[in-house]
Tab-separated table of C-alpha atoms in Angstrom:
chain	number	residue	atom	x	y	z
A	1199	MET	CA	118.565	116.613	110.124
A	1200	PRO	CA	117.061	113.257	110.958
A	1201	GLY	CA	116.238	113.018	115.089
A	1202	CYS	CA	113.748	113.930	117.679
A	1203	PRO	CA	113.490	116.029	120.457
A	1204	SER	CA	116.726	115.425	123.291
A	1205	ARG	CA	114.529	115.233	126.971
A	1206	SER	CA	115.457	118.703	127.488
A	1207	ASN	CA	113.258	119.402	123.889
A	1208	ALA	CA	116.109	121.668	122.654
A	1209	PRO	CA	116.914	121.858	119.258
A	1210	LEU	CA	119.427	118.898	118.021
A	1211	THR	CA	122.534	120.101	117.254
A	1212	ARG	CA	125.328	118.716	114.527
A	1213	ARG	CA	127.002	117.623	117.670
A	1214	ASP	CA	123.862	115.769	119.296
A	1215	ILE	CA	123.077	113.938	115.752
A	1216	ALA	CA	127.524	112.693	115.102
A	1217	GLU	CA	128.310	112.012	118.754
A	1218	ARG	CA	125.733	109.902	120.424
A	1219	GLY	CA	122.623	110.615	118.325
A	1220	PHE	CA	121.045	111.706	121.266
A	1221	ALA	CA	117.957	111.800	120.080
A	1222	PHE	CA	117.613	108.890	117.704
A	1223	GLY	CA	119.008	109.428	118.766
A	1224	LEU	CA	151.430	124.738	118.828
A	1225	GLY	CA	153.814	123.817	120.637
A	1226	LEU	CA	154.206	120.478	120.601
A	1227	ALA	CA	155.051	117.914	123.221
A	1228	ALA	CA	158.610	117.360	124.299
A	1229	THR	CA	157.728	114.380	126.930
A	1230	ALA	CA	157.741	110.922	124.442
A	1231	VAL	CA	158.557	109.442	121.990
A	1232	LEU	CA	156.842	106.351	119.740
A	1233	PRO	CA	159.501	104.520	118.303
A	1234	ARG	CA	158.993	101.654	116.769
A	1235	ARG	CA	160.695	99.266	118.753
A	1236	LEU	CA	158.069	99.735	121.155
A	1237	ALA	CA	156.338	97.013	118.480
A	1238	ALA	CA	156.684	94.259	120.735
A	1239	GLN	CA	154.694	95.623	124.095
A	1240	THR	CA	151.140	94.247	124.591
A	1241	ALA	CA	148.649	96.331	126.961
A	1242	PRO	CA	149.461	97.187	130.110
A	1243	PRO	CA	147.505	95.072	133.119
A	1244	SER	CA	145.044	97.705	132.818
A	1245	THR	CA	143.575	96.277	129.885
A	1246	PRO	CA	140.033	94.299	130.654
A	1247	ALA	CA	139.909	91.017	131.940
A	1248	GLY	CA	138.884	88.631	129.079
A	1249	GLY	CA	141.738	88.468	127.072
A	1250	GLY	CA	144.851	90.791	126.776
A	1251	LEU	CA	144.495	93.629	123.143
A	1252	VAL	CA	147.995	92.913	121.625
A	1253	LEU	CA	148.357	96.364	120.396
A	1254	ASP	CA	149.274	97.346	116.836
A	1255	PRO	CA	151.934	99.878	117.177
A	1256	GLU	CA	151.050	101.562	113.272
A	1257	GLN	CA	147.579	102.358	115.249
A	1258	LEU	CA	147.315	101.864	119.303
A	1259	VAL	CA	149.181	102.736	122.221
A	1260	ASN	CA	148.896	102.747	125.665
A	1261	ALA	CA	149.755	105.466	128.363
A	1262	ASN	CA	152.097	103.580	130.049
A	1263	THR	CA	154.218	102.660	127.323
A	1264	LEU	CA	154.270	106.811	126.038
A	1265	LEU	CA	154.736	107.525	129.335
A	1266	ALA	CA	158.322	104.797	129.646
A	1267	ALA	CA	159.719	106.088	126.740
A	1268	ASP	CA	162.137	108.425	126.143
A	1269	PRO	CA	161.600	112.186	125.840
A	1270	ASP	CA	161.987	113.301	122.093
A	1271	PRO	CA	160.276	116.311	120.451
A	1272	ALA	CA	158.947	114.938	117.425
A	1273	LEU	CA	155.836	113.789	119.717
A	1274	ALA	CA	152.824	116.068	119.831
A	1275	PHE	CA	149.065	115.031	121.289
A	1276	LEU	CA	146.352	115.605	119.294
A	1277	ALA	CA	143.342	116.422	121.351
A	1278	LEU	CA	139.734	115.877	119.850
A	1279	MET	CA	137.635	117.318	122.064
A	1280	PRO	CA	135.463	120.636	122.263
A	1281	SER	CA	137.998	123.874	123.323
A	1282	ASP	CA	135.753	124.244	126.730
A	1283	GLU	CA	136.585	120.706	127.399
A	1284	PHE	CA	140.598	121.449	126.626
A	1285	GLU	CA	140.340	123.891	128.620
A	1286	ARG	CA	139.496	121.787	131.016
A	1287	ALA	CA	142.133	119.162	131.518
A	1288	HIS	CA	144.343	117.722	128.300
A	1289	ILE	CA	148.105	116.380	128.477
A	1290	PRO	CA	150.521	119.100	128.438
A	1291	GLY	CA	151.358	120.607	125.532
A	1292	SER	CA	148.509	118.925	123.260
A	1293	LEU	CA	147.228	120.707	120.394
A	1294	GLN	CA	143.633	120.598	119.887
A	1295	ILE	CA	141.002	120.235	117.579
A	1296	ASP	CA	136.786	119.547	117.621
A	1297	TRP	CA	135.139	116.832	114.817
A	1298	PRO	CA	133.596	119.377	112.759
A	1299	ARG	CA	136.714	120.851	111.645
A	1300	LEU	CA	137.252	117.879	110.042
A	1301	GLU	CA	133.942	116.752	108.563
A	1302	VAL	CA	133.016	115.819	104.905
A	1303	ILE	CA	129.920	114.751	104.048
A	1304	ASP	CA	129.882	115.630	100.060
A	1305	THR	CA	131.796	112.543	98.640
A	1306	SER	CA	132.150	113.859	95.139
A	1307	ASP	CA	135.589	113.568	93.614
A	1308	ALA	CA	135.535	117.701	93.833
A	1309	SER	CA	134.459	117.797	96.993
A	1310	ILE	CA	137.107	115.275	98.360
A	1311	THR	CA	139.959	116.977	96.583
A	1312	ARG	CA	138.621	120.942	98.144
A	1313	TRP	CA	139.033	118.656	101.745
A	1314	ARG	CA	141.978	117.243	101.744
A	1315	GLN	CA	143.665	120.374	100.621
A	1316	GLU	CA	141.253	122.307	103.751
A	1317	MET	CA	142.834	118.968	105.708
A	1318	ASP	CA	146.671	120.145	104.701
A	1319	ARG	CA	145.974	123.473	105.429
A	1320	LEU	CA	144.553	122.980	108.470
A	1321	PHE	CA	147.064	120.946	109.870
A	1322	MET	CA	149.939	122.643	108.485
A	1323	GLY	CA	148.526	125.358	110.645
A	1324	LEU	CA	148.644	123.118	114.211
A	1325	GLY	CA	152.470	122.796	113.302
A	1326	ILE	CA	152.216	118.919	112.067
A	1327	THR	CA	154.980	118.636	109.770
A	1328	ALA	CA	156.018	115.349	108.144
A	1329	GLU	CA	158.098	114.423	110.606
A	1330	THR	CA	155.915	114.768	114.175
A	1331	HIS	CA	154.765	111.730	115.801
A	1332	ILE	CA	150.796	112.028	116.148
A	1333	VAL	CA	149.349	110.905	119.299
A	1334	THR	CA	145.751	111.741	119.057
A	1335	TYR	CA	143.498	111.269	121.966
A	1336	ASP	CA	140.190	112.123	123.540
A	1337	GLY	CA	138.114	112.382	126.618
A	1338	GLY	CA	135.884	109.568	126.186
A	1339	SER	CA	134.198	110.051	123.271
A	1340	LEU	CA	136.504	107.421	121.425
A	1341	PHE	CA	136.407	110.295	118.832
A	1342	ALA	CA	140.306	110.253	118.394
A	1343	THR	CA	140.001	108.115	115.459
A	1344	ARG	CA	138.238	110.644	113.257
A	1345	PRO	CA	141.907	112.711	113.212
A	1346	TRP	CA	143.946	109.543	113.209
A	1347	TRP	CA	141.568	109.093	109.666
A	1348	VAL	CA	141.920	112.119	108.125
A	1349	LEU	CA	145.397	112.111	109.449
A	1350	ARG	CA	146.306	109.438	107.098
A	1351	GLN	CA	143.755	111.094	104.291
A	1352	VAL	CA	146.211	113.613	103.272
A	1353	GLY	CA	149.485	111.078	103.769
A	1354	HIS	CA	150.594	111.759	107.039
A	1355	ARG	CA	151.264	107.266	108.297
A	1356	GLU	CA	152.891	108.524	111.989
A	1357	THR	CA	149.886	108.732	113.651
A	1358	ARG	CA	148.638	106.549	116.523
A	1359	VAL	CA	145.720	106.772	118.849
A	1360	LEU	CA	146.200	106.466	122.540
A	1361	ASN	CA	144.120	103.982	123.832
A	1362	GLY	CA	141.793	104.754	126.492
A	1363	GLY	CA	141.713	108.706	125.783
A	1364	LEU	CA	142.766	111.191	128.242
A	1365	ALA	CA	140.914	108.984	131.306
A	1366	ALA	CA	144.174	106.007	130.650
A	1367	TRP	CA	146.760	108.515	130.899
A	1368	ARG	CA	145.650	109.957	134.470
A	1369	ALA	CA	145.233	106.514	135.296
A	1370	ALA	CA	148.974	105.205	134.364
A	1371	GLY	CA	150.205	108.660	136.253
A	1372	GLY	CA	150.885	111.269	133.151
A	1373	GLU	CA	150.254	114.684	133.946
A	1374	VAL	CA	147.725	116.686	132.948
A	1375	ALA	CA	147.221	120.592	132.446
A	1376	SER	CA	144.934	123.386	131.776
A	1377	GLY	CA	144.412	126.108	129.521
A	1378	PRO	CA	143.885	126.765	126.126
A	1379	ALA	CA	145.896	125.349	122.984
A	1380	SER	CA	148.915	127.319	121.311
A	1381	ALA	CA	150.212	125.856	117.977
A	1382	ALA	CA	152.824	127.320	115.728
A	1383	PRO	CA	152.404	127.035	112.014
A	1384	ALA	CA	154.314	124.552	109.548
A	1385	ALA	CA	156.084	125.492	106.798
A	1386	SER	CA	155.730	122.147	105.131
A	1387	PRO	CA	152.672	119.974	104.731
A	1388	PRO	CA	152.316	116.978	106.977
A	1389	ALA	CA	152.908	114.429	104.081
A	1390	SER	CA	156.745	113.594	102.660
A	1391	PRO	CA	157.244	114.255	99.418
A	1392	ALA	CA	159.031	111.352	99.282
A	1393	THR	CA	156.405	108.657	100.742
A	1394	ALA	CA	152.763	111.100	99.443
A	1395	PRO	CA	151.890	109.037	96.062
A	1396	SER	CA	151.896	105.584	98.296
A	1397	ALA	CA	150.530	107.196	101.244
A	1398	LEU	CA	147.638	108.996	99.712
A	1399	ALA	CA	146.861	106.162	97.036
A	1400	GLU	CA	146.176	104.063	100.447
A	1401	GLY	CA	144.342	107.310	101.695
A	1402	ALA	CA	142.085	107.241	98.957
A	1403	ALA	CA	141.198	103.276	99.197
A	1404	THR	CA	140.324	103.636	102.665
A	1405	LEU	CA	137.605	106.191	101.471
A	1406	ALA	CA	134.153	104.864	100.335
A	1407	GLN	CA	132.159	107.516	98.087
A	1408	LEU	CA	128.774	107.699	97.287
A	1409	SER	CA	128.960	106.800	94.301
A	1410	GLU	CA	130.405	103.261	95.198
A	1411	VAL	CA	128.443	103.049	98.194
A	1412	ARG	CA	125.413	102.860	95.422
A	1413	ALA	CA	126.625	100.745	93.258
A	1414	ARG	CA	127.532	98.307	95.519
A	1415	LEU	CA	124.178	97.769	97.231
A	1416	GLY	CA	123.701	93.913	97.362
A	1417	ASP	CA	127.170	93.217	96.538
A	1418	ALA	CA	127.661	89.714	98.575
A	1419	ASN	CA	131.040	91.212	98.750
A	1420	VAL	CA	130.542	94.406	100.429
A	1421	VAL	CA	128.799	95.007	103.629
A	1422	LEU	CA	127.650	98.072	105.169
A	1423	VAL	CA	128.129	98.869	109.025
A	1424	ASP	CA	125.815	101.462	110.601
A	1425	ALA	CA	127.462	102.771	113.814
A	1426	ARG	CA	124.734	105.038	115.009
A	1427	THR	CA	122.080	104.127	117.890
A	1428	PRO	CA	119.603	101.286	117.469
A	1429	GLU	CA	116.893	104.014	117.421
A	1430	GLU	CA	118.560	106.000	114.630
A	1431	TYR	CA	118.907	102.636	112.431
A	1432	ALA	CA	115.245	101.684	113.336
A	1433	SER	CA	114.619	105.268	111.884
A	1434	GLY	CA	116.273	104.556	108.409
A	1435	HIS	CA	119.161	103.327	106.808
A	1436	ILE	CA	121.105	102.282	104.049
A	1437	PRO	CA	119.443	99.206	102.328
A	1438	GLY	CA	121.460	95.872	103.797
A	1439	ALA	CA	123.330	97.439	106.377
A	1440	VAL	CA	123.541	95.761	109.414
A	1441	ASN	CA	123.905	97.844	112.885
A	1442	ILE	CA	126.884	97.986	115.549
A	1443	ASN	CA	126.722	100.906	117.342
A	1444	ASP	CA	130.138	102.381	117.886
A	1445	PRO	CA	130.399	102.223	121.592
A	1446	ARG	CA	130.482	98.527	121.846
A	1447	ASN	CA	133.811	98.618	120.080
A	1448	ALA	CA	134.976	99.782	123.879
A	1449	GLN	CA	134.713	99.074	127.236
A	1450	ALA	CA	131.544	100.288	128.945
A	1451	GLU	CA	133.556	102.163	131.576
A	1452	PRO	CA	136.251	105.000	131.752
A	1453	PRO	CA	138.982	104.069	130.509
A	1454	LYS	CA	137.527	103.129	127.529
A	1455	TYR	CA	139.931	100.704	126.707
A	1456	TRP	CA	139.289	98.517	123.252
A	1457	ARG	CA	138.069	95.696	123.886
A	1458	PRO	CA	139.678	92.275	123.723
A	1459	VAL	CA	140.475	90.712	119.880
A	1460	ASP	CA	138.608	87.930	120.800
A	1461	GLU	CA	135.440	89.697	121.565
A	1462	LEU	CA	135.696	92.243	118.713
A	1463	GLU	CA	136.129	89.196	116.073
A	1464	ALA	CA	132.718	87.888	117.392
A	1465	LEU	CA	130.991	90.894	117.788
A	1466	TYR	CA	131.467	91.520	113.948
A	1467	GLU	CA	131.259	88.169	112.570
A	1468	GLN	CA	128.021	87.432	114.102
A	1469	VAL	CA	126.586	90.320	111.930
A	1470	GLY	CA	128.421	88.812	108.508
A	1471	VAL	CA	130.903	91.639	108.823
A	1472	THR	CA	134.075	88.812	107.995
A	1473	PRO	CA	137.504	89.870	106.687
A	1474	ASP	CA	137.383	88.348	103.053
A	1475	LYS	CA	134.686	91.250	102.599
A	1476	ARG	CA	134.851	94.904	101.768
A	1477	VAL	CA	133.143	96.424	104.927
A	1478	ILE	CA	132.211	99.945	104.641
A	1479	PRO	CA	130.968	101.721	107.988
A	1480	TYR	CA	128.933	105.042	107.972
A	1481	CYS	CA	127.153	106.686	110.904
A	1482	ALA	CA	125.576	110.419	110.552
A	1483	THR	CA	128.750	112.385	109.372
A	1484	GLY	CA	131.307	110.282	109.444
A	1485	VAL	CA	132.897	110.624	113.332
A	1486	ARG	CA	131.295	107.764	115.164
A	1487	SER	CA	131.930	105.150	112.006
A	1488	SER	CA	135.329	106.111	112.137
A	1489	VAL	CA	135.748	104.120	115.230
A	1490	THR	CA	134.606	101.499	113.478
A	1491	PHE	CA	137.224	101.835	110.652
A	1492	PHE	CA	139.662	101.736	113.583
A	1493	THR	CA	138.668	98.576	115.036
A	1494	LEU	CA	138.381	96.715	112.202
A	1495	ARG	CA	141.744	97.783	110.898
A	1496	LEU	CA	142.954	97.112	114.530
A	1497	ILE	CA	141.549	93.291	114.586
A	1498	GLY	CA	143.403	92.466	111.102
A	1499	TYR	CA	140.396	93.567	108.271
A	1500	PRO	CA	142.529	94.315	105.541
A	1501	ASP	CA	139.456	96.308	103.340
A	1502	VAL	CA	138.015	98.450	104.719
A	1503	ALA	CA	136.184	102.072	103.868
A	1504	LEU	CA	134.670	104.650	105.480
A	1505	TYR	CA	132.127	106.268	103.506
A	1506	THR	CA	132.335	109.662	105.518
A	1507	GLY	CA	129.393	110.971	103.928
A	1508	SER	CA	127.195	108.661	105.831
A	1509	TRP	CA	123.760	109.076	106.213
A	1510	GLU	CA	123.588	112.501	106.236
A	1511	GLU	CA	124.533	112.614	103.008
A	1512	TRP	CA	122.423	109.470	102.180
A	1513	ARG	CA	119.598	111.505	103.202
A	1514	ARG	CA	120.095	114.434	101.081
A	1515	HIS	CA	119.199	112.136	97.818
A	1516	PRO	CA	115.521	111.423	97.536
A	1517	GLU	CA	116.414	109.062	94.963
A	1518	LEU	CA	118.162	106.548	97.275
A	1519	PRO	CA	116.498	103.552	98.602
A	1520	VAL	CA	115.957	103.383	102.535
A	1521	THR	CA	115.273	100.565	104.530
A	1522	THR	CA	113.159	100.892	107.991
A	1523	GLY	CA	113.370	98.908	110.980
A	1524	SER	CA	115.449	97.075	112.959
A	1525	GLU	CA	116.811	94.381	110.019
A	1526	PRO	CA	119.418	95.156	107.285
């Protein structure tokens, strides 16, 4: 794998590369439901100053909103974090998963088909059905966006991200629990048979494969966004890609609320990432770039597709071009 020694000089792990590039750098929770009537609510006062982020109820939800909602067993919290971190503290009743179980870095047609089947089985094992309302969250990594994206790849639309993660839940007065997760397997898949065709088609449109990325190099209507660190980007990136490291989408200190819309629009537009283009984010293994994908959809970009194979797949093909340095 690409990289250089971390500060401890220990070998890089897949987590190091996926999470921050160091180097280069069930129980269902019967606590609250997220009804669609909450669509009119906006971010709480704790949202960063400088512009209130008006929430898209199809994507992002605040802890205050969840805690104020009526109880309903249809809602399940899904924590994206390692099991040891989860066991120290989580929202009561949460399911738990870590990003390696969601990984796919071979984007050939056959591989993606197998992966979607594996994801169906995985989510069924967690007890997630078409009727389950999912709120994903993390411990501050922003990576709750990865299961949000993956669930939509298998046709599950009732999925949202908790703004600010576990830290925001605590700040809003939400209770936390400790110990391992438990899950009762579901008998049906996470996509409703009635809506599966359209939901799966939507998922396919938001996944970029190696073949598309290679074919559209130099296309003025497409822009690639590398979500890795500047050091990783400079060491080698897909030609034409611009670099916006994924933590820049949220405020730096916890709770890591998403930045206001006007700031996010300026962040992307200043490097040519505009809503009139097809935007393809990537990183090392598709984890960090899921944050980019989520953010761009959150602020209204209509045509965004995550290159989930990312640099890990691209670099395995020596015939593909690579650009080094700090420029696209």
